[in-house]
Short mmCIF file of C-alpha atoms in Angstrom, two decimals:
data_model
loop_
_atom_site.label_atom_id
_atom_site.label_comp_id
_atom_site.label_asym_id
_atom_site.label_seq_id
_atom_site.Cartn_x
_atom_site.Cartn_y
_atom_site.Cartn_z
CA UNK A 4 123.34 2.48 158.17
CA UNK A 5 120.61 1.94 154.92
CA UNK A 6 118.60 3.80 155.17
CA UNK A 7 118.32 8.37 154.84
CA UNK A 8 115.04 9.67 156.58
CA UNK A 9 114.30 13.20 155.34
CA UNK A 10 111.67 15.16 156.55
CA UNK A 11 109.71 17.02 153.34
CA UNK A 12 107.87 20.50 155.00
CA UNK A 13 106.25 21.29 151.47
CA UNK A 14 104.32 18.43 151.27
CA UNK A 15 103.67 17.07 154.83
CA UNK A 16 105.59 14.09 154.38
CA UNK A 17 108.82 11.98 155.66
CA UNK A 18 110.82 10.03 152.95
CA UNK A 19 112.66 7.24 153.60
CA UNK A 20 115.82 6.87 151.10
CA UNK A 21 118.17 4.04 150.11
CA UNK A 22 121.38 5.14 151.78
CA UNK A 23 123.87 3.27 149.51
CA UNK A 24 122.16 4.65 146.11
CA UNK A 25 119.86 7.35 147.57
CA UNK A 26 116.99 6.00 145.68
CA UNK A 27 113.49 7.01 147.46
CA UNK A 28 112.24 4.12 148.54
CA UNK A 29 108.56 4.94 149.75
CA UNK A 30 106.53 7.85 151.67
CA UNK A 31 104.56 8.57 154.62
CA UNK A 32 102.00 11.16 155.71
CA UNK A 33 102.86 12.73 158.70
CA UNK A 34 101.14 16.08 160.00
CA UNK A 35 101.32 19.57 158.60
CA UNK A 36 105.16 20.60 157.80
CA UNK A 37 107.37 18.57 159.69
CA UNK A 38 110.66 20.11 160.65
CA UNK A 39 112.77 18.02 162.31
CA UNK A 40 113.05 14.24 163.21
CA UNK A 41 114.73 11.77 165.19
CA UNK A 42 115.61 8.03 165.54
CA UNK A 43 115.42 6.42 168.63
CA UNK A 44 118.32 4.40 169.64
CA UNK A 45 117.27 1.23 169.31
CA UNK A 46 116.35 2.10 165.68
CA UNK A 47 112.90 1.08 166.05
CA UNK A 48 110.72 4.40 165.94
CA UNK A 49 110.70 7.65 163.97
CA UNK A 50 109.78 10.83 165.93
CA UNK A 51 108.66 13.77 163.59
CA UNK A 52 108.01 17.43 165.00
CA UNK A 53 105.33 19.07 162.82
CA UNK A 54 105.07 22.63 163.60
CA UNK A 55 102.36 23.61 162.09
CA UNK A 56 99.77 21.35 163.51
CA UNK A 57 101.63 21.28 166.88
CA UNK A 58 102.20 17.56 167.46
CA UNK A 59 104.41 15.05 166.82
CA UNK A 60 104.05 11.76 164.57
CA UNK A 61 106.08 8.89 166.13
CA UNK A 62 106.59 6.10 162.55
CA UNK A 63 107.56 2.62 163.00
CA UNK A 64 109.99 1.98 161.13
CA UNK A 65 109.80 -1.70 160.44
CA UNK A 66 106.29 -1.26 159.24
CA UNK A 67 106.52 2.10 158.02
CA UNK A 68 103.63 3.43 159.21
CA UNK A 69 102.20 5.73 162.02
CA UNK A 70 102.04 4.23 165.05
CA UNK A 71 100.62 7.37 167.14
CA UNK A 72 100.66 11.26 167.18
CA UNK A 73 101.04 13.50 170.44
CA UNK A 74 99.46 16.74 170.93
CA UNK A 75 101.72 19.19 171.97
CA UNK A 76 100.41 22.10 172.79
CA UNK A 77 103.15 24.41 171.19
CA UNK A 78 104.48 26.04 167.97
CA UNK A 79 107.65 26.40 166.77
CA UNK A 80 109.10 22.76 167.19
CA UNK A 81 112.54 22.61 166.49
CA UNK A 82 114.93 19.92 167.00
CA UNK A 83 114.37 16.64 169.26
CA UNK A 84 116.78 14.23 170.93
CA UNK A 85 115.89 10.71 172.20
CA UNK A 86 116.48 9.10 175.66
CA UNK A 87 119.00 6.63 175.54
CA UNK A 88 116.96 4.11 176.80
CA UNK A 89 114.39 4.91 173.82
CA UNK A 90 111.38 5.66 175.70
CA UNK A 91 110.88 9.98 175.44
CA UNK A 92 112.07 11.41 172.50
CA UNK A 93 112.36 15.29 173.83
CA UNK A 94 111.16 18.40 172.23
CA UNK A 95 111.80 22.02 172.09
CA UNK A 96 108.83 24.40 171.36
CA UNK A 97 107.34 27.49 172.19
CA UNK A 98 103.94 27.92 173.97
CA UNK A 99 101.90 31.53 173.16
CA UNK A 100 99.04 32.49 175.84
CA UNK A 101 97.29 34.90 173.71
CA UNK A 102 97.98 38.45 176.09
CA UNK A 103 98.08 41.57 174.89
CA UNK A 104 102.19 42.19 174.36
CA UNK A 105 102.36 44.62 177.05
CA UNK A 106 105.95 44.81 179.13
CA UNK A 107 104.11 43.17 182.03
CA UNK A 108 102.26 40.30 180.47
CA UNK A 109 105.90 39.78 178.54
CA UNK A 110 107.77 39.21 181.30
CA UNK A 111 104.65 37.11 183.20
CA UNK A 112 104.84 34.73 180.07
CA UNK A 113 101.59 35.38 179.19
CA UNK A 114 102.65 36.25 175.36
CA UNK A 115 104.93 33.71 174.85
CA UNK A 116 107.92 31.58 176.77
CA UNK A 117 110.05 28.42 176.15
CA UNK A 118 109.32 24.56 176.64
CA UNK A 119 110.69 21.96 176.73
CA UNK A 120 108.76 18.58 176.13
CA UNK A 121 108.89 15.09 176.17
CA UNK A 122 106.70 12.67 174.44
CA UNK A 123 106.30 8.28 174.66
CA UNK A 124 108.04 6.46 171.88
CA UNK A 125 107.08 3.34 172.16
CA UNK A 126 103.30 3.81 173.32
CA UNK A 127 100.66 6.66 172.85
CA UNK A 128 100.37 8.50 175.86
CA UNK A 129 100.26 12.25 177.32
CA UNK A 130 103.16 14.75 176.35
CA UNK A 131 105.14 16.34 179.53
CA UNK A 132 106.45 19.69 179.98
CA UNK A 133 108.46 22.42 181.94
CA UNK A 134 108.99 26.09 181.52
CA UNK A 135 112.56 26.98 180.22
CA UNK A 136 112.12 31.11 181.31
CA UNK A 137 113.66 32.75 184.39
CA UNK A 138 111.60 35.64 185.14
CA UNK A 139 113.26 38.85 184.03
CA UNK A 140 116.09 37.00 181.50
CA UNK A 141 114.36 34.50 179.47
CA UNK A 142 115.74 31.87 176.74
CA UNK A 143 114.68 33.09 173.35
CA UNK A 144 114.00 31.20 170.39
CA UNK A 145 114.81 28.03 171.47
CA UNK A 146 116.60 25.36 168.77
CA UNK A 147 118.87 22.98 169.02
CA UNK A 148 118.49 19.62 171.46
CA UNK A 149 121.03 16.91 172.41
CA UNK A 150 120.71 14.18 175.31
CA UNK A 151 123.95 13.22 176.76
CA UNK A 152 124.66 9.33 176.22
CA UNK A 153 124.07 8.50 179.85
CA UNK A 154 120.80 10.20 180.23
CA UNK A 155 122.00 12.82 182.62
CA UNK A 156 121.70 16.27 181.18
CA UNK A 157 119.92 17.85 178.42
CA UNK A 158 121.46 20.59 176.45
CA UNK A 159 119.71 22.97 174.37
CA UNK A 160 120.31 26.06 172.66
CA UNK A 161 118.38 29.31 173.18
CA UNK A 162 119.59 30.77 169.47
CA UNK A 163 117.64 34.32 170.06
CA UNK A 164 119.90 34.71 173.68
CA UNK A 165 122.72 33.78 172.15
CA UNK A 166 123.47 30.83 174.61
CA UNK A 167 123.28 26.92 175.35
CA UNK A 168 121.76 26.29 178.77
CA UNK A 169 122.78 22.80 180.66
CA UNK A 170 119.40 20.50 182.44
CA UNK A 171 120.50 18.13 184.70
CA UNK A 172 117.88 15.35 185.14
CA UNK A 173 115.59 14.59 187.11
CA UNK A 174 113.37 17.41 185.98
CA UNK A 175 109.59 18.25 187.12
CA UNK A 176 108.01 17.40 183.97
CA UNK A 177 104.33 17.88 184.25
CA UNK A 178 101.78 15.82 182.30
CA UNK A 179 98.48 18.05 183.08
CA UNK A 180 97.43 21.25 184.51
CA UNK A 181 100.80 22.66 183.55
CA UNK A 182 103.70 23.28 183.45
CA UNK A 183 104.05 27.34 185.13
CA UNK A 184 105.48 30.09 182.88
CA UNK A 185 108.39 30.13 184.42
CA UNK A 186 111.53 27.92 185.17
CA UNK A 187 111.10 25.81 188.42
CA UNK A 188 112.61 27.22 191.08
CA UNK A 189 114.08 23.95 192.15
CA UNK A 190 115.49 23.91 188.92
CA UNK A 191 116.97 27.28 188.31
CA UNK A 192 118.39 26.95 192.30
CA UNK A 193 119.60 23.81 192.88
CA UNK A 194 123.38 22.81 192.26
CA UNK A 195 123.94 22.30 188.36
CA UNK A 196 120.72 21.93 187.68
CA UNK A 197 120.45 24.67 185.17
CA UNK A 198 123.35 25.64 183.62
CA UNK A 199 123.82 28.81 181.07
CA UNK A 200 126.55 29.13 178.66
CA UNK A 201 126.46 33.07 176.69
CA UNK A 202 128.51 32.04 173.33
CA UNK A 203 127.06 35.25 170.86
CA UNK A 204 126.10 34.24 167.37
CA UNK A 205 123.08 32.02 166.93
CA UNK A 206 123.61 28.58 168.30
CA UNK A 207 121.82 26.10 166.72
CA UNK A 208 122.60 22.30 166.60
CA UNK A 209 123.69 20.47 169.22
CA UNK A 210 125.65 16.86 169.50
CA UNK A 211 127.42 15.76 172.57
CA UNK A 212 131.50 13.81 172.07
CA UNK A 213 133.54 11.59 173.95
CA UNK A 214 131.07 9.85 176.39
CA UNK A 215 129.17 13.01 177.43
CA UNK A 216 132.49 15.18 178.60
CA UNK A 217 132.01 17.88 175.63
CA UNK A 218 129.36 19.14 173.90
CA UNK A 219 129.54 20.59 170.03
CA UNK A 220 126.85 23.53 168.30
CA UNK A 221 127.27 24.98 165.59
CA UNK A 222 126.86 28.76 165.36
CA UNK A 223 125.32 30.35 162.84
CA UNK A 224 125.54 34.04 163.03
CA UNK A 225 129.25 33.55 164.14
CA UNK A 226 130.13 31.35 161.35
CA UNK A 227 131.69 28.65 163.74
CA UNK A 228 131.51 25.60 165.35
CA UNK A 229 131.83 25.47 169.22
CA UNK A 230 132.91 23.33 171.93
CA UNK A 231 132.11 23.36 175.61
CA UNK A 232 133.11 20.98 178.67
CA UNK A 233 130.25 20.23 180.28
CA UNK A 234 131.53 19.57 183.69
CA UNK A 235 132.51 22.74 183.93
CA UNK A 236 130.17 24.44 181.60
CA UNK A 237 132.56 26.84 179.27
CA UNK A 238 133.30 27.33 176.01
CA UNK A 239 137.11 26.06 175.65
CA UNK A 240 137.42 25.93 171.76
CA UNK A 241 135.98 27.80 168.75
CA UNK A 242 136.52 26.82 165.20
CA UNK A 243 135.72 29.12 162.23
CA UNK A 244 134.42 28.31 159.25
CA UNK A 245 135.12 31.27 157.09
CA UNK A 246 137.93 33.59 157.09
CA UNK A 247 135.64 36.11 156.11
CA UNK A 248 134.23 38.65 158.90
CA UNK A 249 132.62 41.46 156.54
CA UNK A 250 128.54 41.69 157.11
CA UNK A 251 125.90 43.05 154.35
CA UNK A 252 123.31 45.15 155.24
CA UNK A 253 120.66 42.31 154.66
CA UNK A 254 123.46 39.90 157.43
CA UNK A 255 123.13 42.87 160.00
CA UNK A 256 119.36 43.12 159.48
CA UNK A 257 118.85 39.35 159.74
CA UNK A 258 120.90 39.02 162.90
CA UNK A 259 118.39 42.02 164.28
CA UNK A 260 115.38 39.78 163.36
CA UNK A 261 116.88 36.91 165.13
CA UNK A 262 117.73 38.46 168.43
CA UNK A 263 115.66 38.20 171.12
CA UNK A 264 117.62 40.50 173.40
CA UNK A 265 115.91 43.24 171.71
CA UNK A 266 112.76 42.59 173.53
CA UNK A 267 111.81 43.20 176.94
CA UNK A 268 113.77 41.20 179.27
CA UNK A 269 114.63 38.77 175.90
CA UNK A 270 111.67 36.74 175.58
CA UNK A 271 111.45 36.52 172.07
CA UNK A 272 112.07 37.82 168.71
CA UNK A 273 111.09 38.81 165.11
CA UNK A 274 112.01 35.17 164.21
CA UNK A 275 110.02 33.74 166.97
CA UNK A 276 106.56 34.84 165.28
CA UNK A 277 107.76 35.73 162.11
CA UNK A 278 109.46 31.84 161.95
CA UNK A 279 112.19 31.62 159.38
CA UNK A 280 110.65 35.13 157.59
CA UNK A 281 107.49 33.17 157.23
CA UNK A 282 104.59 32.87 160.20
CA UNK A 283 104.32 30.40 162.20
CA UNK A 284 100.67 30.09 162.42
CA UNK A 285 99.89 31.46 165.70
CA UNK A 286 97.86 34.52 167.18
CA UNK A 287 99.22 38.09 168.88
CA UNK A 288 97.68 40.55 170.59
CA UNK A 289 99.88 43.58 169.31
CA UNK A 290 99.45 46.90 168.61
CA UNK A 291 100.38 46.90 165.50
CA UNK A 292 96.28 47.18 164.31
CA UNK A 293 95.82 50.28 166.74
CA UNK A 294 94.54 47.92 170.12
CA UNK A 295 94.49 45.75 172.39
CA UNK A 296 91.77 42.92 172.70
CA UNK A 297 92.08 42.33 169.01
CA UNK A 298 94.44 39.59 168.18
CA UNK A 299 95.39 38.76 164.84
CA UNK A 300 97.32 35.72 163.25
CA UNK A 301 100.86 36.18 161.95
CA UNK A 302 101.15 37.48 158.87
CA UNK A 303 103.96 35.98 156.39
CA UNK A 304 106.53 38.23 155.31
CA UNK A 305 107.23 36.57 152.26
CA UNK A 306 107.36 39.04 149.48
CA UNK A 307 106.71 41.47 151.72
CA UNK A 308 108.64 44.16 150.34
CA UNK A 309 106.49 44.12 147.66
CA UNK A 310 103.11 43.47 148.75
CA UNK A 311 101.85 47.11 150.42
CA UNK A 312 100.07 48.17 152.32
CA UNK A 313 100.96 46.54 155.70
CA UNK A 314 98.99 45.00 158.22
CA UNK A 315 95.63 43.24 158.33
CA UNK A 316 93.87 46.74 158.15
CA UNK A 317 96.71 47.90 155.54
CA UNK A 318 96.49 50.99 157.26
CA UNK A 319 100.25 51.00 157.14
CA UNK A 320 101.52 52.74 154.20
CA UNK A 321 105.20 53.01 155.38
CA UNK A 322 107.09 49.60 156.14
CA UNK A 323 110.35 50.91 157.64
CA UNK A 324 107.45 52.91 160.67
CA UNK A 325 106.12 49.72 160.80
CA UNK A 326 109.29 47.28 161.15
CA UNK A 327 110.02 50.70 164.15
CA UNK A 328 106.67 49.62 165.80
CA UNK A 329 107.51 46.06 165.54
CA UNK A 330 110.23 46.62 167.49
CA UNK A 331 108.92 49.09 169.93
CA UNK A 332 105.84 47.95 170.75
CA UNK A 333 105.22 44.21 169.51
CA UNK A 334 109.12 43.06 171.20
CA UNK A 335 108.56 46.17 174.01
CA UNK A 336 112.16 46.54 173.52
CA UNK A 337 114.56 50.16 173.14
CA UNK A 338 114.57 52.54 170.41
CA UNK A 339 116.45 51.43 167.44
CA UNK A 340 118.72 53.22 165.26
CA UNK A 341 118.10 54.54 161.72
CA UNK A 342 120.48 52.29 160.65
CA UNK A 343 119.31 49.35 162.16
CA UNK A 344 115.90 50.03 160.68
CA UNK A 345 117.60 50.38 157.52
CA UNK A 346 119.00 47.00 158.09
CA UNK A 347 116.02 44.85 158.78
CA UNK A 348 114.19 46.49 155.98
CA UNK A 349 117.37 45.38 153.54
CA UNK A 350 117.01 42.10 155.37
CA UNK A 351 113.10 41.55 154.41
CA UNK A 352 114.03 42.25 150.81
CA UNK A 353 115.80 39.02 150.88
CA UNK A 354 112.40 36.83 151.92
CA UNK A 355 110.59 35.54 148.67
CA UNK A 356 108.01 33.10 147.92
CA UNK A 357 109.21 29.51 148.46
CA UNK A 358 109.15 26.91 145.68
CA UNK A 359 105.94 25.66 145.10
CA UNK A 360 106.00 21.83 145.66
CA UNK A 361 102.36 21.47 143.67
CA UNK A 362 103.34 23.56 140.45
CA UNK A 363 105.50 20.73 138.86
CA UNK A 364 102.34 18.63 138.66
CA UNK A 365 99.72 19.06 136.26
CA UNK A 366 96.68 18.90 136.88
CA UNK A 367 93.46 20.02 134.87
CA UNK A 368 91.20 20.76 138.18
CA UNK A 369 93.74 23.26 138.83
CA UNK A 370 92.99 24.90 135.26
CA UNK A 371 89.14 24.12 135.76
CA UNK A 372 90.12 26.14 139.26
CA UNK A 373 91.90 28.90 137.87
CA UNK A 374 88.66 29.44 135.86
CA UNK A 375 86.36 29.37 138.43
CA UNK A 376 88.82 31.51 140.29
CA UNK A 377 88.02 35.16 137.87
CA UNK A 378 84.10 33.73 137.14
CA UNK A 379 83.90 34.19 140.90
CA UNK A 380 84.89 37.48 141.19
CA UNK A 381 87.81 36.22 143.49
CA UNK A 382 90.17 38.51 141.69
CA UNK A 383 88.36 41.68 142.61
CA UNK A 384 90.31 41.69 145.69
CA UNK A 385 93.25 39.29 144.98
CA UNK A 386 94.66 40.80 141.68
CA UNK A 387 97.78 39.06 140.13
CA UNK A 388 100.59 38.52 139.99
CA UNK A 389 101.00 39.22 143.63
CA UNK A 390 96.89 38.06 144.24
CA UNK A 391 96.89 41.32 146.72
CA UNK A 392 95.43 44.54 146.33
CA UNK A 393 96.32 48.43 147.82
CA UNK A 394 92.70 48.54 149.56
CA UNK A 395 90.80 47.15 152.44
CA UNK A 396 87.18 45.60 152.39
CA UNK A 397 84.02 45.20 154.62
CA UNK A 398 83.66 41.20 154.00
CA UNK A 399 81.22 40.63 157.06
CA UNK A 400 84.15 39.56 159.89
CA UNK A 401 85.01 42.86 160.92
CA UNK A 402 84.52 43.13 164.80
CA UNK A 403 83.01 46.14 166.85
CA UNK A 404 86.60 46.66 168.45
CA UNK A 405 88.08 47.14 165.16
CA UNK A 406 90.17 50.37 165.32
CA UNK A 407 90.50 50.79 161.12
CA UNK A 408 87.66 49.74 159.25
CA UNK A 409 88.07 46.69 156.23
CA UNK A 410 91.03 44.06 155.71
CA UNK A 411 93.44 44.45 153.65
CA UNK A 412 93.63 40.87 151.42
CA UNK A 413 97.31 38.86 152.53
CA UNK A 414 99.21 37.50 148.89
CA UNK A 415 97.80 34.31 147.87
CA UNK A 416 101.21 33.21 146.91
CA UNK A 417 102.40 30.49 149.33
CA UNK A 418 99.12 30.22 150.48
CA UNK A 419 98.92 26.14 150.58
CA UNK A 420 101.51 26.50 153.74
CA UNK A 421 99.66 29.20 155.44
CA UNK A 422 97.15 26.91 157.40
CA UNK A 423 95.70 28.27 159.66
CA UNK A 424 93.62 31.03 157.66
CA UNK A 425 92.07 34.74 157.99
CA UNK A 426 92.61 37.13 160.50
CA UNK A 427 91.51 35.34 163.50
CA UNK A 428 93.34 32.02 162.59
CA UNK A 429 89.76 30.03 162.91
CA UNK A 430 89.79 28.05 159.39
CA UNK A 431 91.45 25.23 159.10
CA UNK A 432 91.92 25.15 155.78
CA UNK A 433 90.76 26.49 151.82
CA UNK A 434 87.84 24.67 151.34
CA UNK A 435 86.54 26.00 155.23
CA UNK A 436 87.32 29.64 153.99
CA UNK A 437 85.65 29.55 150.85
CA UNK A 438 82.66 27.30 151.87
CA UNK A 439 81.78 28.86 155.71
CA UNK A 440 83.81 32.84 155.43
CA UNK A 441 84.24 33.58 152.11
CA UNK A 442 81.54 32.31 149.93
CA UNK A 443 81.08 33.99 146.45
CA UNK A 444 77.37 34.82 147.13
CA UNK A 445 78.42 36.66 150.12
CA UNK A 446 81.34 38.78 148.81
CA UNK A 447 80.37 38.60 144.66
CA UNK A 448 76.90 37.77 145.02
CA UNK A 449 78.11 34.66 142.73
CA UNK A 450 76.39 30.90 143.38
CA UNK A 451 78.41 29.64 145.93
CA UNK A 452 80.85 26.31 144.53
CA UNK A 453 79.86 23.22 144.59
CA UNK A 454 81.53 20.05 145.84
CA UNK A 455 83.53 19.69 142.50
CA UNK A 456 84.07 23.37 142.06
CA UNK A 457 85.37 23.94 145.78
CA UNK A 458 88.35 20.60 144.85
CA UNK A 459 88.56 22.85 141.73
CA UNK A 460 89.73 26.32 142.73
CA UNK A 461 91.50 25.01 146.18
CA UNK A 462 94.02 22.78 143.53
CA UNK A 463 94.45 26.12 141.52
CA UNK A 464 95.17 28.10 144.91
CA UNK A 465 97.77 25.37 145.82
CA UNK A 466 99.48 26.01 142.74
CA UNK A 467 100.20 30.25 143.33
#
C-alpha cells in the first residue's frame, strides 16, 4: 500500500513511485521493454516480463535491485500471475519455430503456438513450460493471466480466439527438452483439466473474486467487462461499458488484425507478429518475399501507410495486395472481402511513430551524430523525414535464394525499439550494424567510425 511499480517499455526500465504523493522515488534497469509485472504475495519480489529480450527480471524489492533474470525462450510476454505461495510467478508467451508458414507446418506448431511458463521467484533456476494448442483449434494470441487464491487453476485468456480457457493444476510443466507443440493429452482429456470459455470480443485481463468462485476479464473489442463461474465454467454476467455499438472503419479493421480465427485452424494473427502494430522482434518464413527458405524479421508497421514500397525487397508497390497476401498466405486463412481489406488498410493508417523517450534530452553527441550521419553518406539510402527511400540496394547480405534482388531500407524512425536489426534479425544492436554490416567504407566507401564517432551517430539514431 506505498508504493506504485510501473513498468517503462521506452526506456527498459521499472519505476518505483511514492503511492501517497506519486513522487518517483528511484529506477531500475531491467531488460529490453518490459511489459508487464507482478508482485509476489508476500511482497518481497518483483517479476518483470521483457518481451523483447525474452526473459524475465525478478527485483527485490527491499533492496531494489536485480536479484536474477530467466531465459525464456519466447516472445510476446504478456501478463503474469504469482503462486500464492510465492514461489513461480507464471507467464504467458508465444514460442516461433522458424517453418516456412505453410497450412501443414501451421497446424504442426512449427510456425508458432502458445505457452505457458513458469519461472522461480525466490531463487535463479530453469523456466518450465507446456504447450497451450490443441491440434486443429489452437489458442491465439494469448494475454491475460490470473491464479486462483488457492493455487488450483490457472485462467488465461486467448484474446485472438476470442475465449478464456480454465488449467486445473497439477500440470506437466517441463524444465528441458520441451515442452511438445501441442496441449498434453492428459491435459486436454482429463476431467476439468482444460476448460474453454468462447466470450467474442478480445479478452484481455484477468482477476479472480470471492475466494476463487468467479473469475472477471475485461473485453476489449466488446467494450465490457465479464464474469464467469468457474465451477461451472460460463459466462453468467456481462457489463458494458459504453452505450455506444457503432464501429469505424479503422475499429472493424483493427478487430481483423487481432483475430486469429482468420488463420488456419486459429493459430495466430496479424497482432501476433505484427505486436501491438509494431514487430515483435522475431523471424518468419513467409511468402511474402516470393519463397520459402528465406526468413525475414518482422517488419514494424509504424508509419506504414506512408513509408512505400513494402517488404524487405520493396517489391511491393500496392499495400492493400499486400495486406490480401498477408492474409492469404502468411495466416493461410480464407479469402477476404474487399471491404475487409479496405478495413485493415483504414486500420494501419491509425499506427504512427511512438513518442520518442530520448528526444526530450539534449545531448550534443547526438548533434555531433547527426553530422556524422550525412558526412557518411548514410542518407543516400535513408532520406528524411521518413529516413526511407522508394528503391532497393545490393549492400553485400543479399543471399543466393533471394527471389528480388536489393533491400529496400525499413524507416529509421522508432528505430531505438527495433532491436533486433536487418533482415535476418542477427545484430543485436546499432553500434553491431554499423561497425560489423553496415560500415561506411563498405556501402560509401567513407572511413569507417571510430569509437567516439560510432557513440556519436547511434545517440543521433536514438533520437529519430
Amino acid at each position: 500500500s506505498k508504493r506504485i511499480f510501473v513498468a517503462l517499455s521506452g526506456e527498459d526500465t521499472v519505476c518505483s513511485l511514492n503511492a501517497t504523493n506519486g513522487n518517483l522515488i528511484s529506477k531500475i534497469d531491467v531488460g529490453t521493454e518490459p511489459w508487464q509485472l507482478v508482485l509476489s504475495p508476500d511482497g518481497t519480489k518483483l517479476s518483470v516480463g521483457n518481451t523483447r529480450s525474452q526473459d524475465i527480471s525478478i527485483v527485490d524489492v527491499a533492496k531494489w535491485k536485480m536479484d536474477h533474470e530467466v531465459k525464456l525462450r519466447g516472445r510476446n510476454i504478456r501478463h503474469l500471475a504469482c503462486s500464492p505461495d510465492s514461489n513461480w510467478s507464471y507467464v504467458l508467451h508465444d514460442a516461433e519455430r522458424g517453418r516456412p508458414a505453410t497450412k501443414e507446418n501451421i497446424d504442426l506448431g512449427w510456425v508458432l503456438g502458445s505457452r505457458l511458463s513458469r519461472v522461480p521467484v525466490k531463487s535463479d533456476g530453469p523456466r518450465e513450460a507446456i504447450a497451450l494448442d490443441p491440434r486443429g483449434k489452437a489458442v491465439g494470441d494469448v494475454d491475460g493471466l490470473a491464479v486462483s487464491p488457492d493455487g488450483n487453476t490457472i485462467a488465461f485468456s486467448a484474446g485472438g480466439t476470442h475465449e478464456i480457457v480454465l488449467l486445473s493444476l497439477p500440470l506437466p510443466f517441463v524444465a528441458f527438452g520441451g515442452p511438445g507443440d501441442h496441449v498434453d493429452p492428459d491435459v486436454l482429456n482429463g476431467p476439468g483439466k482444460y476448460r474453454r470459455i468462447a466470450l467474442g470480443g478480445r479478452p484481455v485481463g484477468l482477476h479472480f473474486l470471492h475466494g476463487g468462485k468467479q473469475l472477471v476479464t475485461t473485453n476489449y473489442f466488446d467494450n465490457s467487462v465479464q464474469i464467469i463461474d468457474v465451477a461451472t465454467a460460463t459466462k453468467i454476467n456481462t457489463i458494458p461499458l459504453s452505450n455506444s455499438h457503432e464501429q469505424s472503419l479503422e475499429r472493424k479493421g483493427e478487430i481483423i488484425f487481432h483475430d486469429a480465427t482468420r488463420s488456419f485452424n486459429q493459430w495466430y494473427s496479424c497482432n501476433s507478429c505484427h505486436s501491438e502494430g509494431h514487430t515483435n522482434g522475431a523471424t518468419f518464413d513467409t511468402f511474402n518475399d516470393g519463397s520459402y527458405g528465406t526468413p525475414k524479421k518482422t517488419l514494424s508497421l509504424r508509419g506504414v501507410t506512408r513509408t512505400r514500397p513494402w517488404t524487405w525487397h520493396g517489391w511491393q508497390k500496392d499495400l492493400r495486395v499486400l495486406i490480401h497476401d498477408s492474409m492469404t498466405k502468411s495466416l493461410q486463412g480464407p479469402e477476404p472481402k474487399v471491404d475487409e481489406i479496405e478495413a485493415v488498410y483504414a486500420y494501419l493508417k491509425t499506427l504512427d511513430f511512438r513518442p520518442n523517450p530520448h528526444t526530450t534530452v539534449t545531448d550534443p553527441s547526438a548533434l555531433k551524430g547527426k553530422k556524422l550521419f550525412d558526412a557518411k553518406g548514410c542518407q543516400i539510402c535513408h532520406v528524411p523525414p521518413y529516413y526511407t527511400s522508394p528503391n532497393a540496394y545490393k549492400i553485400g547480405l543479399e543471399a543466393p535464394e533471394d527471389v528480388y534482388s536489393g533491400y529496400n531500407p525499413p524507416s529509421l524512425l522508432g528505430i531505438y525499439s527495433r532491436s533486433p536489426y536487418l533482415h535476418t534479425g542477427e545484430a543485436v544492436t546499432l553500434e553491431q550494424v554499423l561497425s560489423e554490416f553496415h560500415r561506411p567504407s563498405k556501402l560509401t566507401g567513407k572511413a569507417d567510425f571510430t569509437t567516439q564517432e560510432l557513440k556519436a551517430i547511434v545517440a543521433f539514431l536514438n533520437t529519430l
